[in-house]
Amino acid sequence: MKKQLFLYLFILAVVMNVFTYKYFTSKEAAEQKAVKESATATTENKAPEGNITTDADVFSLDNNDRAQNYLFESYQVKDVSQFEEKVKQALLSYNDNPEGNKYTDQPKMGEQKYIINSIKIINHRWIIANYSNGQLWGEVLLKYFVDDKGAVSFEIMNSYLYPASLN
């Protein structure tokens, strides 16, 4: 009887070892598969990030054929980049005003005047720009017009000054 008990215990130990070995080898294979899948998913998720820039460039005069055609036909613009530079310089020239750039839609506060820092020409009619006085920051949406003589004028559509706690 003692021999049979040891035989059963031996067979039980062998079976448990086989199942344990099978469990751990399949677990390792599953973990390796999961790592490969997550690495693949990560690289797939990074691919659209390159498209974010491309999508944002849709709202740019450089990539807007209809706006360019409007400029070519209405204002006889020959080079879009020169036209953009002309509009940007016209807007930035107001930064020299001692009271600050009037197209920020913000009055001068103390010694600090509001000036426009960067500009993006969206199409043949709109500009978005950010401005600051060194402490507070804001953004402004402008309409721009070019007259027959080539002079550029601006009109404020909307302006937003971020609260000091967000700066």
Tab-separated table of C-alpha atoms in Angstrom:
chain	number	residue	atom	x	y	z
A	1	MET	CA	0.000	0.000	0.000
A	2	LYS	CA	2.869	2.314	0.792
A	3	LYS	CA	4.324	1.680	-2.683
A	4	GLN	CA	1.029	2.571	-4.346
A	5	LEU	CA	0.730	5.771	-2.337
A	6	PHE	CA	4.247	6.853	-3.375
A	7	LEU	CA	3.458	5.919	-6.983
A	8	TYR	CA	0.276	8.043	-6.940
A	9	LEU	CA	2.123	10.950	-5.303
A	10	PHE	CA	4.928	10.660	-7.853
A	11	ILE	CA	2.431	10.657	-10.767
A	12	LEU	CA	0.572	13.589	-9.203
A	13	ALA	CA	3.848	15.543	-8.802
A	14	VAL	CA	4.814	14.852	-12.441
A	15	VAL	CA	1.383	15.959	-13.697
A	16	MET	CA	1.545	19.141	-11.592
A	17	ASN	CA	5.027	19.909	-12.928
A	18	VAL	CA	3.831	19.399	-16.516
A	19	PHE	CA	0.858	21.721	-15.988
A	20	THR	CA	3.031	24.318	-14.236
A	21	TYR	CA	5.603	24.220	-17.053
A	22	LYS	CA	2.846	24.563	-19.671
A	23	TYR	CA	1.242	27.473	-17.780
A	24	PHE	CA	4.439	29.500	-17.421
A	25	THR	CA	5.599	28.951	-21.025
A	26	SER	CA	2.205	30.025	-22.404
A	27	LYS	CA	2.167	33.014	-20.019
A	28	GLU	CA	5.590	34.149	-21.302
A	29	ALA	CA	4.445	33.784	-24.914
A	30	ALA	CA	1.292	35.798	-24.159
A	31	GLU	CA	3.336	38.564	-22.510
A	32	GLN	CA	5.702	38.746	-25.474
A	33	LYS	CA	2.725	38.952	-27.830
A	34	ALA	CA	1.190	41.747	-25.727
A	35	VAL	CA	4.472	43.680	-25.794
A	36	LYS	CA	4.646	43.367	-29.587
A	37	GLU	CA	1.029	44.484	-29.954
A	38	SER	CA	1.529	47.494	-27.702
A	39	ALA	CA	4.683	48.468	-29.603
A	40	THR	CA	2.761	48.206	-32.870
A	41	ALA	CA	-0.129	50.214	-31.432
A	42	THR	CA	2.289	52.893	-30.233
A	43	THR	CA	3.865	53.277	-33.665
A	44	GLU	CA	0.419	53.322	-35.271
A	45	ASN	CA	-0.709	56.023	-32.845
A	46	LYS	CA	2.328	58.139	-33.679
A	47	ALA	CA	1.600	58.105	-37.402
A	48	PRO	CA	-1.423	60.429	-37.180
A	49	GLU	CA	0.632	63.014	-35.239
A	50	GLY	CA	2.403	63.863	-38.460
A	51	ASN	CA	-1.008	64.508	-39.963
A	52	ILE	CA	-1.933	66.969	-37.217
A	53	THR	CA	0.536	69.466	-38.626
A	54	THR	CA	-0.719	68.815	-42.131
A	55	ASP	CA	-4.314	69.260	-40.971
A	56	ALA	CA	-3.449	72.525	-39.241
A	57	ASP	CA	-1.754	73.771	-42.392
A	58	VAL	CA	-5.104	73.531	-44.169
A	59	PHE	CA	-5.859	76.809	-42.411
A	60	SER	CA	-2.994	78.614	-44.037
A	61	LEU	CA	-2.846	80.950	-46.988
A	62	ASP	CA	0.014	78.881	-48.415
A	63	ASN	CA	-2.235	75.818	-48.748
A	64	ASN	CA	-5.547	77.502	-49.577
A	65	ASP	CA	-5.910	77.533	-53.365
A	66	ARG	CA	-9.234	79.385	-53.330
A	67	ALA	CA	-7.836	82.197	-51.219
A	68	GLN	CA	-4.750	82.410	-53.422
A	69	ASN	CA	-6.918	82.560	-56.555
A	70	TYR	CA	-8.940	85.350	-54.956
A	71	LEU	CA	-5.748	87.304	-54.276
A	72	PHE	CA	-4.453	86.686	-57.811
A	73	GLU	CA	-7.708	87.846	-59.399
A	74	SER	CA	-8.744	90.662	-57.042
A	75	TYR	CA	-5.387	92.176	-56.079
A	76	GLN	CA	-3.161	90.933	-58.907
A	77	VAL	CA	-0.843	89.346	-56.353
A	78	LYS	CA	2.006	87.541	-58.087
A	79	ASP	CA	3.836	86.053	-55.090
A	80	VAL	CA	1.859	84.905	-52.055
A	81	SER	CA	4.885	84.877	-49.717
A	82	GLN	CA	5.686	88.517	-50.547
A	83	PHE	CA	2.040	89.408	-49.993
A	84	GLU	CA	2.036	87.646	-46.601
A	85	GLU	CA	5.196	89.473	-45.583
A	86	LYS	CA	3.663	92.811	-46.613
A	87	VAL	CA	0.551	92.160	-44.489
A	88	LYS	CA	2.623	90.974	-41.506
A	89	GLN	CA	4.883	94.008	-41.628
A	90	ALA	CA	1.877	96.316	-41.876
A	91	LEU	CA	0.406	94.797	-38.710
A	92	LEU	CA	3.707	94.661	-36.814
A	93	SER	CA	4.412	98.319	-37.611
A	94	TYR	CA	1.707	99.227	-35.070
A	95	ASN	CA	3.897	97.693	-32.323
A	96	ASP	CA	6.039	100.860	-32.451
A	97	ASN	CA	3.177	102.975	-31.111
A	98	PRO	CA	3.996	104.135	-27.532
A	99	GLU	CA	0.484	103.081	-26.456
A	100	GLY	CA	0.949	99.598	-27.907
A	101	ASN	CA	-0.545	97.878	-30.907
A	102	LYS	CA	-4.131	99.082	-31.243
A	103	TYR	CA	-5.153	95.806	-32.913
A	104	THR	CA	-4.648	93.833	-29.716
A	105	ASP	CA	-7.851	95.486	-28.454
A	106	GLN	CA	-6.155	96.062	-25.071
A	107	PRO	CA	-5.242	99.423	-23.533
A	108	LYS	CA	-1.759	100.026	-22.156
A	109	MET	CA	-1.459	98.966	-18.512
A	110	GLY	CA	1.150	100.907	-16.597
A	111	GLU	CA	4.560	100.781	-18.262
A	112	GLN	CA	3.783	97.654	-20.249
A	113	LYS	CA	2.240	98.023	-23.686
A	114	TYR	CA	0.625	95.174	-25.614
A	115	ILE	CA	2.411	94.146	-28.787
A	116	ILE	CA	1.732	91.434	-31.327
A	117	ASN	CA	4.291	88.619	-31.194
A	118	SER	CA	3.332	86.205	-33.931
A	119	ILE	CA	0.906	86.158	-36.817
A	120	LYS	CA	-0.704	83.479	-38.943
A	121	ILE	CA	-2.527	84.507	-42.084
A	122	ILE	CA	-5.400	82.072	-42.387
A	123	ASN	CA	-6.799	83.080	-45.772
A	124	HIS	CA	-7.425	86.104	-47.990
A	125	ARG	CA	-9.428	87.823	-45.239
A	126	TRP	CA	-8.459	86.621	-41.730
A	127	ILE	CA	-5.426	86.731	-39.483
A	128	ILE	CA	-4.918	85.180	-36.063
A	129	ALA	CA	-2.232	86.673	-33.839
A	130	ASN	CA	-1.013	86.376	-30.279
A	131	TYR	CA	0.052	89.335	-28.171
A	132	SER	CA	1.479	90.067	-24.770
A	133	ASN	CA	2.750	92.792	-22.518
A	134	GLY	CA	5.385	90.567	-20.952
A	135	GLN	CA	3.078	89.420	-18.162
A	136	LEU	CA	-0.313	88.784	-19.756
A	137	TRP	CA	-0.990	86.971	-23.012
A	138	GLY	CA	-3.864	87.000	-25.441
A	139	GLU	CA	-5.000	86.212	-28.942
A	140	VAL	CA	-6.844	88.251	-31.523
A	141	LEU	CA	-8.728	87.421	-34.706
A	142	LEU	CA	-8.486	90.159	-37.317
A	143	LYS	CA	-9.981	90.903	-40.708
A	144	TYR	CA	-7.644	92.558	-43.152
A	145	PHE	CA	-8.314	94.495	-46.325
A	146	VAL	CA	-6.067	95.690	-49.129
A	147	ASP	CA	-7.176	98.763	-51.055
A	148	ASP	CA	-6.485	99.571	-54.712
A	149	LYS	CA	-3.245	101.353	-53.813
A	150	GLY	CA	-1.963	98.336	-51.859
A	151	ALA	CA	-2.477	99.811	-48.383
A	152	VAL	CA	-3.453	97.261	-45.760
A	153	SER	CA	-6.102	97.992	-43.131
A	154	PHE	CA	-7.270	95.842	-40.244
A	155	GLU	CA	-10.439	95.305	-38.245
A	156	ILE	CA	-10.709	93.473	-34.924
A	157	MET	CA	-13.187	90.595	-35.042
A	158	ASN	CA	-12.542	89.188	-31.567
A	159	SER	CA	-9.872	89.386	-28.897
A	160	TYR	CA	-9.185	87.334	-25.782
A	161	LEU	CA	-6.825	88.108	-22.913
A	162	TYR	CA	-5.991	85.078	-20.766
A	163	PRO	CA	-6.419	85.537	-17.010
A	164	ALA	CA	-3.233	86.105	-15.038
A	165	SER	CA	-3.679	82.794	-13.222
A	166	LEU	CA	-3.313	80.863	-16.517
A	167	ASN	CA	-0.110	82.580	-17.634
